[in-house]
PDB file of C-alpha atoms in Angstrom:
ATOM      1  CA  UNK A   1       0.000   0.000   0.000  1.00  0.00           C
ATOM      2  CA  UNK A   2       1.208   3.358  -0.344  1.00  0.00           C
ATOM      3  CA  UNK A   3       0.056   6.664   0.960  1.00  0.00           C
ATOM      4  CA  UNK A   4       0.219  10.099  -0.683  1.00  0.00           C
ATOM      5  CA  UNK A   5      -0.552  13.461   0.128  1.00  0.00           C
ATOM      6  CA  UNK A   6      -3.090  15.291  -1.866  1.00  0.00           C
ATOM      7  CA  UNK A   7      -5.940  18.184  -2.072  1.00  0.00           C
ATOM      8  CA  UNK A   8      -9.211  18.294  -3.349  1.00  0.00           C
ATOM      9  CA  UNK A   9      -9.516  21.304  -6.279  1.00  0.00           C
ATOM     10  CA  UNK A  10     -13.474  21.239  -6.118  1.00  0.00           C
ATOM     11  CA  UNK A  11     -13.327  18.724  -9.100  1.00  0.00           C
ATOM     12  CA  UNK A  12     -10.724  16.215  -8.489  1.00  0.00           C
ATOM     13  CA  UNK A  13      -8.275  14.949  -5.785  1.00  0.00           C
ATOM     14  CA  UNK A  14      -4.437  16.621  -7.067  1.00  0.00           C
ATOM     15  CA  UNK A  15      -1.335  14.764  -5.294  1.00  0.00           C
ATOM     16  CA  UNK A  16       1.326  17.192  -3.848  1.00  0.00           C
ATOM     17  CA  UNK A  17       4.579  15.838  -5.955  1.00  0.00           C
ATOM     18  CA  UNK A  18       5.173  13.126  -8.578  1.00  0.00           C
ATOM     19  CA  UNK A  19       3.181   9.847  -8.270  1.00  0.00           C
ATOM     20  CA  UNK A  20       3.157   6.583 -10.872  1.00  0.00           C
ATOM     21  CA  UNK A  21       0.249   4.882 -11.094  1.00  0.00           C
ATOM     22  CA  UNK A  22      -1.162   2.496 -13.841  1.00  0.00           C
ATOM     23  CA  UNK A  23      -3.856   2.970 -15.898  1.00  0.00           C
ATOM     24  CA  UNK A  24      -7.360   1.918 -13.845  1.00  0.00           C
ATOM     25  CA  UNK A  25      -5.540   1.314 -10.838  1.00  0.00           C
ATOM     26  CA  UNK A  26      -7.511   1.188  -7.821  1.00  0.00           C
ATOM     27  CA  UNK A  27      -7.088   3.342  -4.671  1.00  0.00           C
ATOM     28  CA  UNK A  28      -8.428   4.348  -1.554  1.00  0.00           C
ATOM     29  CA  UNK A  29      -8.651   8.033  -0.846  1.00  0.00           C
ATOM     30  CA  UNK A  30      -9.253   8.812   3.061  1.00  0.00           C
ATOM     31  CA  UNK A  31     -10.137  12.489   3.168  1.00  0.00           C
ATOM     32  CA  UNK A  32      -8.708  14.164   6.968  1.00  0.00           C
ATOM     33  CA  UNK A  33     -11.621  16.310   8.484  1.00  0.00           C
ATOM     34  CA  UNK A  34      -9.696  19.234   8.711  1.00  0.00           C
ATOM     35  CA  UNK A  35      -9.514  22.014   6.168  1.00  0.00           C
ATOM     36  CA  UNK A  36      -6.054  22.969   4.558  1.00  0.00           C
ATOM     37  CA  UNK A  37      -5.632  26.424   5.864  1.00  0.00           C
ATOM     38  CA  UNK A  38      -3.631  29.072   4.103  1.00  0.00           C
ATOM     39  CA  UNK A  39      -1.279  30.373   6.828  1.00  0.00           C
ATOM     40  CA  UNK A  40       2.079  30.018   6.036  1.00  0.00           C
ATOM     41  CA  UNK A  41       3.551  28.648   9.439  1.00  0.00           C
ATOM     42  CA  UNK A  42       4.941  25.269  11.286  1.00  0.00           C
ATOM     43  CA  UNK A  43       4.449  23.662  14.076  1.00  0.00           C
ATOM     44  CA  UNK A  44       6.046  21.613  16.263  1.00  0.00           C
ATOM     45  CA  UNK A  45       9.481  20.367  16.296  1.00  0.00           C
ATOM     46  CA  UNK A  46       9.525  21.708  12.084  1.00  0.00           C
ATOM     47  CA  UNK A  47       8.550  25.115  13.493  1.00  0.00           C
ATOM     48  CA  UNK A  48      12.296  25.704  14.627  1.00  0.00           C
ATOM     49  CA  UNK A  49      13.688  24.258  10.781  1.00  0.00           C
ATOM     50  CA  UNK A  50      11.482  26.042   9.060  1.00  0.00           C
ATOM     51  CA  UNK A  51      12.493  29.084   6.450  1.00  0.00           C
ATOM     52  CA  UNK A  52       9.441  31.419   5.788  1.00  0.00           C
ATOM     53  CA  UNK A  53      11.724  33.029   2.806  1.00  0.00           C
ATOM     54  CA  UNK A  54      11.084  29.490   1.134  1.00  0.00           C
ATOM     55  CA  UNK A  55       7.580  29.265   0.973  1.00  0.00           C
ATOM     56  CA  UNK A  56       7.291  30.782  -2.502  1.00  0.00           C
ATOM     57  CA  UNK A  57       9.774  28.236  -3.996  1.00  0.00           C
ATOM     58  CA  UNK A  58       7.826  25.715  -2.461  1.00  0.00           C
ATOM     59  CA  UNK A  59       4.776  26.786  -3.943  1.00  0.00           C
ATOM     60  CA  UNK A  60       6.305  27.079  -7.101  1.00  0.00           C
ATOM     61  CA  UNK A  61       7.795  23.851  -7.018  1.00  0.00           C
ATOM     62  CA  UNK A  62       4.387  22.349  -6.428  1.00  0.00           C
ATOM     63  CA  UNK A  63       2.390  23.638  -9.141  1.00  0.00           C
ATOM     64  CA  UNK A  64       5.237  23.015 -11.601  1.00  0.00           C
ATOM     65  CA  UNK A  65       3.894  19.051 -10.515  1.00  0.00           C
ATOM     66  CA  UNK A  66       0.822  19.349 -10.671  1.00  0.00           C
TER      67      UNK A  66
END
């Protein structure tokens, strides 16, 4: 089994990064209860790792896979 991350776009479920799958393969999407919020921030043990300054490369990054 394998486990991705992804978000809903209204439409369709979108995986954040590159995944392979074949052609009619079946999955199992379990959807968390809580909504993706839009503040840029960390928590945690990341919160002290974390680089605010790279938030827009991420973002980039991720819609250049999508």
């Amino acid at each position: 089994m394998l486990a991705i991350k992804a978000y809903y776009d209204g439409h369709v479920f979108v995986p954040l990064g590159q995944v392979k799958f074949k052609k009619n393969q079946q999955a199992m999407i379990v959807v968390e209860e809580t909504p993706v919020t839009t503040k840029k921030s960390c928590r945690g043990i990341a919160e002290k790792y974390a680089k605010p300054e790279l938030v827009a490369q991420e973002e980039e990054f991720i819609a250049e896979t999508l």
